[in-house]
Tab-separated table of C-alpha atoms and ligand atoms in Angstrom:
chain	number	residue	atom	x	y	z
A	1	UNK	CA	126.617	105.907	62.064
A	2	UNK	CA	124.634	102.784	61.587
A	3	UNK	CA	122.016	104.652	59.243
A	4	UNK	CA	125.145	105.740	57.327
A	5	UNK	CA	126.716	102.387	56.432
A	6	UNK	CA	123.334	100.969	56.045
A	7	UNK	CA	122.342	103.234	53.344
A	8	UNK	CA	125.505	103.500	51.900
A	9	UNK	CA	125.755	100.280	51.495
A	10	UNK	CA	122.279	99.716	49.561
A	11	UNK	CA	123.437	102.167	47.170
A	12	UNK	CA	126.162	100.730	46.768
A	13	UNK	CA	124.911	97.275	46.442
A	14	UNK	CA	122.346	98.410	44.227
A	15	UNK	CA	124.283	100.164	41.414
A	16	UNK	CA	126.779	97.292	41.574
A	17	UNK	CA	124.262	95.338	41.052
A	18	UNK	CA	122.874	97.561	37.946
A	19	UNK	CA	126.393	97.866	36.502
A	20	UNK	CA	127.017	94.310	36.824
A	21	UNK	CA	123.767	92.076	37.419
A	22	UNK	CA	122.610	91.160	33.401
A	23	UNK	CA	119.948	92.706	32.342
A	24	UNK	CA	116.937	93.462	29.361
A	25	UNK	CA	118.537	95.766	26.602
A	26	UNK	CA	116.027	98.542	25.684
A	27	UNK	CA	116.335	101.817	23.593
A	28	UNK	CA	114.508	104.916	24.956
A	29	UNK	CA	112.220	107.397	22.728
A	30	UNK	CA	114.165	108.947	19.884
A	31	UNK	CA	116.013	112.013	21.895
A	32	UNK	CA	115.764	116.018	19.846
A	33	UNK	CA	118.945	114.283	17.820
A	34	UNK	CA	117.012	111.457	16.699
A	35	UNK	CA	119.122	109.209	18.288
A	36	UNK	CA	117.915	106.744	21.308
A	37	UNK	CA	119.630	105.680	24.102
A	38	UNK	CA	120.747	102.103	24.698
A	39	UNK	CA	119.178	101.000	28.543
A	40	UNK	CA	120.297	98.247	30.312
A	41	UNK	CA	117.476	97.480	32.843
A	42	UNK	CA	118.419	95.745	35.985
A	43	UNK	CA	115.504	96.903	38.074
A	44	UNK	CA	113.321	93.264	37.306
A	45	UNK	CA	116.551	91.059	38.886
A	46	UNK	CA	117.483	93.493	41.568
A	47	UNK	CA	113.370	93.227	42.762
A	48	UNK	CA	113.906	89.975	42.265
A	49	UNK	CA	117.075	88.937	44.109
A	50	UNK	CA	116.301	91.319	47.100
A	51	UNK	CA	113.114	89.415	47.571
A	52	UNK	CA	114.907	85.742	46.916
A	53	UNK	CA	117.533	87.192	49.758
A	54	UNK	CA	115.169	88.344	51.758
A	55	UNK	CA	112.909	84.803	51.947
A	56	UNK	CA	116.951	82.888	52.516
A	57	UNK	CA	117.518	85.096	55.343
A	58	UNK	CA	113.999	84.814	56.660
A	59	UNK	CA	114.364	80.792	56.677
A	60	UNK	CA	117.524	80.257	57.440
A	61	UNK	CA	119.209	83.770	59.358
A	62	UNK	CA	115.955	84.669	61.203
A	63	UNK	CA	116.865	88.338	59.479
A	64	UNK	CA	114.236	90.746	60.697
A	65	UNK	CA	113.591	94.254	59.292
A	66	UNK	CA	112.104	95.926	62.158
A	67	UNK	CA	115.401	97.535	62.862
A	68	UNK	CA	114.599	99.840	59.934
A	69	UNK	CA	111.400	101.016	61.640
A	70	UNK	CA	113.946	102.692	64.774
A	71	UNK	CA	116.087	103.657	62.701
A	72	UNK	CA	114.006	105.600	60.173
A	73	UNK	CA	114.538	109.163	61.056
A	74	UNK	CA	117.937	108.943	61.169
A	75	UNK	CA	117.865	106.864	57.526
A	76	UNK	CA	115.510	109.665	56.266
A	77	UNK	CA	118.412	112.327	57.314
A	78	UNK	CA	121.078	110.325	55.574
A	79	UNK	CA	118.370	110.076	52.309
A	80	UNK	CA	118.288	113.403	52.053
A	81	UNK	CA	122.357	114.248	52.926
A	82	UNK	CA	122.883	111.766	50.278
A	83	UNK	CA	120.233	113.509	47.660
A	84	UNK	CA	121.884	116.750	48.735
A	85	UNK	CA	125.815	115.518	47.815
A	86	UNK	CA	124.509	113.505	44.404
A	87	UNK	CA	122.958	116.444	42.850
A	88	UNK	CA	125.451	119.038	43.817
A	89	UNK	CA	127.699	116.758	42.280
A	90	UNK	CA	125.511	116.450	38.883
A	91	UNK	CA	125.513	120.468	38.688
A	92	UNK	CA	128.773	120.887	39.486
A	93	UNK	CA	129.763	118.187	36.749
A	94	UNK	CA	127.960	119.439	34.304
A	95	UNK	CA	129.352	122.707	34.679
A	96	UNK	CA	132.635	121.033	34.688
A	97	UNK	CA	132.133	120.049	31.401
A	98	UNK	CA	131.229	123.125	30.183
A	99	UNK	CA	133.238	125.794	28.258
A	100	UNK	CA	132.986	129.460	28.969
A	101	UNK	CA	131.136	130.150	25.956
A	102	UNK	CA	128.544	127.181	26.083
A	103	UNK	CA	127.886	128.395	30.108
A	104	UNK	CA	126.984	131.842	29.142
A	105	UNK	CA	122.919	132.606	29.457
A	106	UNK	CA	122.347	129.854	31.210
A	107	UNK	CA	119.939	129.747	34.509
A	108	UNK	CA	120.363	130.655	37.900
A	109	UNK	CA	122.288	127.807	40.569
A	110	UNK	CA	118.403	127.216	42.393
A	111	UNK	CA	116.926	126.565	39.117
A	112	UNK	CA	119.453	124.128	37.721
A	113	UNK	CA	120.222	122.387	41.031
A	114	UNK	CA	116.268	121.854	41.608
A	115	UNK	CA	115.236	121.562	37.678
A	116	UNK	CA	119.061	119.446	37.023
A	117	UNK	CA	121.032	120.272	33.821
A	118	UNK	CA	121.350	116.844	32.271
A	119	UNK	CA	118.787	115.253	30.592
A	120	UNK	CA	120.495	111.783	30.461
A	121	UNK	CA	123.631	112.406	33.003
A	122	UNK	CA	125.141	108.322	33.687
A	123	UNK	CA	128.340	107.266	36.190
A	124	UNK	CA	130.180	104.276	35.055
A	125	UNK	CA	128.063	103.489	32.087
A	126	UNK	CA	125.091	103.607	34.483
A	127	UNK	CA	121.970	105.640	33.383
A	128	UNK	CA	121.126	107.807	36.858
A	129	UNK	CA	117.677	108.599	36.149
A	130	UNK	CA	116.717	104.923	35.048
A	131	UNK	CA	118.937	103.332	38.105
A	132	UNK	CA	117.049	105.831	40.783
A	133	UNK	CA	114.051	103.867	41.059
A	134	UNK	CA	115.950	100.787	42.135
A	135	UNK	CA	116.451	102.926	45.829
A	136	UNK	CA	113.353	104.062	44.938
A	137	UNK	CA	110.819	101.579	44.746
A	138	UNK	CA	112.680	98.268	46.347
A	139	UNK	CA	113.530	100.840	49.141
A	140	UNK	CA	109.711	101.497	49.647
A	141	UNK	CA	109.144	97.961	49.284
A	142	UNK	CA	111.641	97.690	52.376
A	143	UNK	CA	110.320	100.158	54.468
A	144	UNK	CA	107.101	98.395	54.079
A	145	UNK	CA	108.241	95.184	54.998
A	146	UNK	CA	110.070	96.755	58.444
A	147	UNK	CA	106.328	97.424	59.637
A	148	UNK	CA	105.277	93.586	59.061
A	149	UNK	CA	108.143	92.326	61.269
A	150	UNK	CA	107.263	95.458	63.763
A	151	UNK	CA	103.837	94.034	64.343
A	152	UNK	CA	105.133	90.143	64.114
A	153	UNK	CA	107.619	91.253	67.020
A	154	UNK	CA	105.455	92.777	68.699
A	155	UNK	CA	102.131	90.765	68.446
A	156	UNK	CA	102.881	87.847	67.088
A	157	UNK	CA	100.764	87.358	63.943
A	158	UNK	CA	100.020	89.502	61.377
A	159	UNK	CA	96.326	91.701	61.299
A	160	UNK	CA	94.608	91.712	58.264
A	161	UNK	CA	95.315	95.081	56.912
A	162	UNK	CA	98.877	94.878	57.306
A	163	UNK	CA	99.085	91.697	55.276
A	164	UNK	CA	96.594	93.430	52.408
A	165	UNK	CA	98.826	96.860	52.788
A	166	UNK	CA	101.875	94.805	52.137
A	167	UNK	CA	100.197	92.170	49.337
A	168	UNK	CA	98.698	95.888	47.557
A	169	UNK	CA	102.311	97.343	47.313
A	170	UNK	CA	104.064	94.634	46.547
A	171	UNK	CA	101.716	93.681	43.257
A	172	UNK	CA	101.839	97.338	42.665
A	173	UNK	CA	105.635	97.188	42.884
A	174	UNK	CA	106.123	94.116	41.197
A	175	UNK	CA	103.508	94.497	37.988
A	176	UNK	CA	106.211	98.160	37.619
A	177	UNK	CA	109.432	95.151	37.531
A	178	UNK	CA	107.359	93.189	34.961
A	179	UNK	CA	107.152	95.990	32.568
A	180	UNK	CA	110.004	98.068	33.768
A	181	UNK	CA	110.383	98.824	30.116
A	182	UNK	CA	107.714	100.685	30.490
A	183	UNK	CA	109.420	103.367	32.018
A	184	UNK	CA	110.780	104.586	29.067
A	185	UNK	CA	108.124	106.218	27.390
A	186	UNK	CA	107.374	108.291	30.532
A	187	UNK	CA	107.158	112.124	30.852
A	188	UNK	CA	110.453	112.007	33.591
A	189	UNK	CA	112.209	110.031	31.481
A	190	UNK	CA	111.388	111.597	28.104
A	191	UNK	CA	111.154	115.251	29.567
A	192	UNK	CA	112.874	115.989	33.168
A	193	UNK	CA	116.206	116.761	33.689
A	194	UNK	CA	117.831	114.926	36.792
A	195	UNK	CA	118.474	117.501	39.554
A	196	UNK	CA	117.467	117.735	43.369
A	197	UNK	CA	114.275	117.190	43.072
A	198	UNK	CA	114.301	113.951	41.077
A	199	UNK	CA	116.771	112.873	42.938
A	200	UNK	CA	115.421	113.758	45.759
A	201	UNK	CA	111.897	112.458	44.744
A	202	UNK	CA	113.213	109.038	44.706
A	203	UNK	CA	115.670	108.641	47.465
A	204	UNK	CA	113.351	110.566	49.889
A	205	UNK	CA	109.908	111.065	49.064
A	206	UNK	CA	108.736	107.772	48.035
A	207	UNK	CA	110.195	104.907	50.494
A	208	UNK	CA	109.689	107.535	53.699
A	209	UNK	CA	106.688	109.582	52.457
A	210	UNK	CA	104.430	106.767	50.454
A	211	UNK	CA	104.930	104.520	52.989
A	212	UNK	CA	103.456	106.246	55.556
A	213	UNK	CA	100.076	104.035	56.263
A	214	UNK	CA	102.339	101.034	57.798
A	215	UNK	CA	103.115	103.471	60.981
A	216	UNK	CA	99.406	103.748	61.276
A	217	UNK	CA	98.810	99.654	60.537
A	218	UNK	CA	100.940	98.109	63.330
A	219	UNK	CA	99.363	98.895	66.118
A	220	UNK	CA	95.967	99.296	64.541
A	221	UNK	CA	94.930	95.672	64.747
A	222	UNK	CA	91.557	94.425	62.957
A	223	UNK	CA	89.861	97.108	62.206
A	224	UNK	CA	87.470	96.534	59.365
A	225	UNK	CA	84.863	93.770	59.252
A	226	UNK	CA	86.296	91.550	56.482
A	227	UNK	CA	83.829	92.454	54.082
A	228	UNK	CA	85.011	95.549	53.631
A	229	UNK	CA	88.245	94.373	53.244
A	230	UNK	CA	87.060	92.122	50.047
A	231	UNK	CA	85.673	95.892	49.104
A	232	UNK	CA	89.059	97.539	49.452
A	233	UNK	CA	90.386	94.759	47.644
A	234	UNK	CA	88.150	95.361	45.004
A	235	UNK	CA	88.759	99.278	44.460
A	236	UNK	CA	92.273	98.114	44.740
A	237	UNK	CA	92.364	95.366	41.461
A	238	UNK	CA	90.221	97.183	39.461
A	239	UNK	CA	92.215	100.284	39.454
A	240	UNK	CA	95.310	98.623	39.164
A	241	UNK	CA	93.800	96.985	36.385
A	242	UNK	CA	92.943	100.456	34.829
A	243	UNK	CA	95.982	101.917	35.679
A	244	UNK	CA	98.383	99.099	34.421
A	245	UNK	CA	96.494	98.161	31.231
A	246	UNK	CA	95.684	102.308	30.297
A	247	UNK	CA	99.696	102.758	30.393
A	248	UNK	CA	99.891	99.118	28.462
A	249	UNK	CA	97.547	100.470	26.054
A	250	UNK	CA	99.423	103.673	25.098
A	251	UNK	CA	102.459	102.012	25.154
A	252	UNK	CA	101.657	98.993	22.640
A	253	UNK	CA	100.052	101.268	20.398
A	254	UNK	CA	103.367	103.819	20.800
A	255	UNK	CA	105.885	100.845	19.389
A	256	UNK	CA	103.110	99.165	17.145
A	257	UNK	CA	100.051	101.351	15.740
A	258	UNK	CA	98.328	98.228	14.496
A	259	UNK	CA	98.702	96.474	17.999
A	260	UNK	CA	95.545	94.835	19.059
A	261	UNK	CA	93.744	96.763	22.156
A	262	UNK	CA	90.838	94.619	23.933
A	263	UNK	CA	90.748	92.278	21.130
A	264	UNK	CA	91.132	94.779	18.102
A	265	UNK	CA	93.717	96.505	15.526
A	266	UNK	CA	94.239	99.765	17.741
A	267	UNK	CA	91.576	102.951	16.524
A	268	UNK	CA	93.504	105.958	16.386
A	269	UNK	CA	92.741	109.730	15.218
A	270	UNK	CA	95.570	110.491	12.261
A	271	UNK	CA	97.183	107.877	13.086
A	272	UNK	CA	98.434	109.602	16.186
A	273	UNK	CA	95.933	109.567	19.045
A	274	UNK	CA	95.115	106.726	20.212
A	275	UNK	CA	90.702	106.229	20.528
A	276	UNK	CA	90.626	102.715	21.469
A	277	UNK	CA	90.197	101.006	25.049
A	278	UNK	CA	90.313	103.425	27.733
A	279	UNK	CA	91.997	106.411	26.069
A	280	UNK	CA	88.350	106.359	23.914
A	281	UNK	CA	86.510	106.605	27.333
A	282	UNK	CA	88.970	109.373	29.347
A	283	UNK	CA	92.104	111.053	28.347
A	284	UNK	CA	93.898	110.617	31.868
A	285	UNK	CA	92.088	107.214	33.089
A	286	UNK	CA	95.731	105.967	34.165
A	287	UNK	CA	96.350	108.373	36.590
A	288	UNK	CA	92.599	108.117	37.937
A	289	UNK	CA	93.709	104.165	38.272
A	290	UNK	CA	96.608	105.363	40.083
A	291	UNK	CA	95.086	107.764	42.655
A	292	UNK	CA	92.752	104.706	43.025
A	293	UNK	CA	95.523	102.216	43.886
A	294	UNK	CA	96.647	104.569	46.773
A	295	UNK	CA	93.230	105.587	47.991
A	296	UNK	CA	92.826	101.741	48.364
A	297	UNK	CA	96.251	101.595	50.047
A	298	UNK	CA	95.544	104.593	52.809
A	299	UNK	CA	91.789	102.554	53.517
A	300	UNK	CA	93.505	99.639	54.790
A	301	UNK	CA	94.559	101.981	57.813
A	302	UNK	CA	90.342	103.133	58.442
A	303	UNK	CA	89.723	106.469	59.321
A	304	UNK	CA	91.306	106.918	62.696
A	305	UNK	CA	93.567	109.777	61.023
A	306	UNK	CA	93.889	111.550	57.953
A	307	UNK	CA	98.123	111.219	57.574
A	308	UNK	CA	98.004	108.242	55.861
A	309	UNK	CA	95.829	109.635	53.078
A	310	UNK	CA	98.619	112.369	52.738
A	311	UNK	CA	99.821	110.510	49.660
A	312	UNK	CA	96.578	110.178	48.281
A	313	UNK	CA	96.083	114.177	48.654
A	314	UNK	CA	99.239	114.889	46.935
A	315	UNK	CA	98.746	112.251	44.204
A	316	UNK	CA	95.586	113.997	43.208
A	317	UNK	CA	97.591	117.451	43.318
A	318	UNK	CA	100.771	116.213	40.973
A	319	UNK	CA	98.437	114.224	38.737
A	320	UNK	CA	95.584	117.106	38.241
A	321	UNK	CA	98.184	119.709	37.604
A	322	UNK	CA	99.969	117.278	35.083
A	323	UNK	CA	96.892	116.598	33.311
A	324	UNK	CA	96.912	120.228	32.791
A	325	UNK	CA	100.027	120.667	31.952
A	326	UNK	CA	100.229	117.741	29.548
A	327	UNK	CA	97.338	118.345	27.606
A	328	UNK	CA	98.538	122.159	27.131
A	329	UNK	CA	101.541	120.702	25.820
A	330	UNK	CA	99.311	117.957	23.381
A	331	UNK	CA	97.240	121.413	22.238
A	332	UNK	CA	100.635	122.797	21.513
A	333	UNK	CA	102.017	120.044	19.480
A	334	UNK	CA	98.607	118.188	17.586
A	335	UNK	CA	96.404	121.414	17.089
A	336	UNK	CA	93.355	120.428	15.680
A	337	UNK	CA	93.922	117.012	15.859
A	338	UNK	CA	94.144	117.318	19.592
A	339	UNK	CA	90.663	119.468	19.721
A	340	UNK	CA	89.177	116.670	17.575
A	341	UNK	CA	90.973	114.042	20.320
A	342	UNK	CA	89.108	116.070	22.812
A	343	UNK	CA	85.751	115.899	21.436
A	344	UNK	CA	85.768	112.245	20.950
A	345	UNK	CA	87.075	111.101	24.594
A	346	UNK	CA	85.126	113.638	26.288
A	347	UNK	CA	86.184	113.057	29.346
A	348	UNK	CA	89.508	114.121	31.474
A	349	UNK	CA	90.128	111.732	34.266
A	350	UNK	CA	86.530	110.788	35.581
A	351	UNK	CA	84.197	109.806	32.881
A	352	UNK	CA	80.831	111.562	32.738
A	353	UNK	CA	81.772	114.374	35.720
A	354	UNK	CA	85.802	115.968	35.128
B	401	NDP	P1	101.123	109.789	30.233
B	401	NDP	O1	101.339	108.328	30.262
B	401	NDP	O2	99.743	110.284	30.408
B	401	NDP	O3	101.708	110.334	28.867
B	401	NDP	C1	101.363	111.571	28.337
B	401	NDP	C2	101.806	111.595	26.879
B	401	NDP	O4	101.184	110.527	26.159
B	401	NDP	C3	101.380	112.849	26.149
B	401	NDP	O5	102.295	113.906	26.368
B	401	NDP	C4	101.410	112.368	24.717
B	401	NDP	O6	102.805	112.265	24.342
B	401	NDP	C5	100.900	110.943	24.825
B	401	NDP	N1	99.468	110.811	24.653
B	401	NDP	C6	98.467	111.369	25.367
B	401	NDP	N2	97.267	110.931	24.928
B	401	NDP	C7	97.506	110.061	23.923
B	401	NDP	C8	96.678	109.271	23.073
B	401	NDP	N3	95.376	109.279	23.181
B	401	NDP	N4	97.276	108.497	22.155
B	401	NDP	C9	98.605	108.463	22.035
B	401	NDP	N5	99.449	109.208	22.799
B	401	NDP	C10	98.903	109.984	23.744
B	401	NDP	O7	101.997	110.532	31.281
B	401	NDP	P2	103.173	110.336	32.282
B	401	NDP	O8	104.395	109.933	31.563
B	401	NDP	O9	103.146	111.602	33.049
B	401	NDP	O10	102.744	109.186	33.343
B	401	NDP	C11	102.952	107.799	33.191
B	401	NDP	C12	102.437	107.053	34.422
B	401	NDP	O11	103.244	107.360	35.544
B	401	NDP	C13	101.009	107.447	34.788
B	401	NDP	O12	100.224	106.284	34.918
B	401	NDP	C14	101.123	108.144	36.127
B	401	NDP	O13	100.026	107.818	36.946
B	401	NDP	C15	102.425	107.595	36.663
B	401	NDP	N6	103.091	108.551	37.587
B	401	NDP	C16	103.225	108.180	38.900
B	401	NDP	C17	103.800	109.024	39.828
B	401	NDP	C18	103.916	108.619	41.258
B	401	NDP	O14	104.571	109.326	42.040
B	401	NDP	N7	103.334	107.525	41.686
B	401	NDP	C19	104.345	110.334	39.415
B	401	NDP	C20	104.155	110.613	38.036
B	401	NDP	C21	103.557	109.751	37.151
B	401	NDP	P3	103.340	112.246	22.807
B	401	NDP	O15	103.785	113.629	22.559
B	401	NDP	O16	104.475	111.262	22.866
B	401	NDP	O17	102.243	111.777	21.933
């Protein structure tokens, strides 16, 4: 029951917050009728206000988060029931909207309840796909946070690799608010429908799933000489740095083709592929940044088990197979050019080996 309210209420909170809470007005990629869509993004003051209220109720309420910690399994069964009831509700509204003749020939339920129907579907004004990384990501950030308090409660200070497992995701987390814009240009937003297992992907998957080193962090105490801590740290900035600034890259050169990339007018082949700063030296070098953000992430916990590089393992599986799938689709669409794009950035996602 308390899971229940608890949740419900952060939803709730959260996408009054997006309806009402002002926000940075940003069109999305032209859609097949040319037309974009008008975004409101909320996601940089909702970060932003949950941390502020956070820090008040730290000072002044002596709020703790550790509660979350015991309650997680029965949160991560109300995460799902809730991912369940939205999409069921997307198909069955879509279908609702639907006239006998526009219905005909169209997939089977599994297919568009897993795949969605909607490309764009939005309640009251609010875009759904856009607003589900609010639960998403400040939800992870949460989840996180419950461990901290755990081991505060428990041992009275924090260990080293819980305070660099929290610092990591919460610069990864907050450099996402800063260019939440960002988002836009992105294959889920661009591309996916929003059925079960978007939904699902960010309700579930990614506060309870990526968070999964802090379980192994509070009880884990000091375990790396702090050397190799200013080593994780290392592998942990420089791939943010290549992640971050690859997607930067792209996306400067997407809105303005004679942007400036590390210090010159952007190099592209017709016009079209970008050549310049990291998409000259790999075609995929920001998700090999990524991966490399949560390989630094799952370090922090040693090598007393391998479940907290679980996310690591299935980062490398979604992000291989999309490079894959991506490129066939960049074949498909610039032919020769692509071939030519191919030949000049040799390299896939690790320069001079894949
Ligand atoms: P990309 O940012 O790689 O975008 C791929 C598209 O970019 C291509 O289809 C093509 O689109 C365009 N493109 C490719 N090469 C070039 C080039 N050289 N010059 C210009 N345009 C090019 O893919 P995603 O949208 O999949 O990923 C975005 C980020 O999200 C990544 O950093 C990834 O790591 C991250 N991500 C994270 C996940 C997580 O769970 N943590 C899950 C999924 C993604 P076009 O047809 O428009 O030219």
């Amino acid at each position: 029951m308390h899971a229940t309210l608890l949740y419900i209420g952060f939803l709730g909170s959260f996408f009054l917050g997006a309806k009402f809470l002002p926000g940075f007005i940003r069109l999305g990629q032209p859609l097949k009728t040319s037309s974009r869509k008008s975004y409101k993004l909320t996601g940089l003051v909702l970060f932003l206000l949950t941390n502020g209220l956070l820090i008040v109720g730290a000072l002044f309420f002596k709020l703790s988060l550790s509660a979350l910690t015991s309650l997680f399994w029965p949160l991560f069964v109300v995460a799902n029931t809730v991912s369940l009831i939205v999409s069921g509700i997307l198909y069955f509204q879509f279908y609702c909207e639907q006239t006998p003749e526009t219905q005909r020939g169209k997939n089977s339920f599994v297919a568009g309840f897993w795949f969605g129907k909607e490309l764009n579907p939005s309640w009251a004004g609010i875009d759904l796909k856009m607003f589900a990384y609010q639960p998403s990501l400040i939800g992870l950030m949460l989840v996180n946070f419950s461990f901290a308090y755990l081991q505060f409660e428990k041992y009275g200070e924090l260990s080293r690799p819980m305070l660099l497992f929290q610092v990591f995701w919460w610069i990864y987390l907050a450099s996402h608010y800063y260019r939440e814009d960002f988002m836009l240009s992105t294959w889920d937003i661009i591309s996916e429908k929003f059925g079960f297992m978007l939904v699902w992907g960010d309700l579930v998957f990614v506060p309870f799933f990526y968070s999964i080193a802090g379980w192994y962090l509070v009880d884990a105490g000091e375990i790396w000489p702090v050397q190799v801590l200013w080593g994780i740290g290392f592998l942990y900035l420089f791939n943010l740095w290549v992640f971050r600034s690859a997607n930067l890259q792209k996306f400067k050169f997407k809105t303005d083709p004679h942007a400036h990339i590390w210090g010159s007018p952007a190099q592209a082949l017709g016009g079209k592929l970008l050549v310049s700063g990291w998409w000259g030296i790999g075609r995929k070098l920001n998700y090999t940044g990524e991966i490399g953000v949560y390989l630094a992430i799952a370090l922090t916990t040693g090598f007393s088990s391998f479940i907290p590089y679980l996310p690591v393992v299935w980062l490398c599986a979604l992000l291989f197979h999309r490079a894959y799938r991506d490129e066939k689709r960049c074949e498909e669409k610039y032919g020769e050019l692509w071939l030519a794009y191919c030949k000049k950035s040799r390299f896939r996602m690790v320069p001079f080996i894949y």
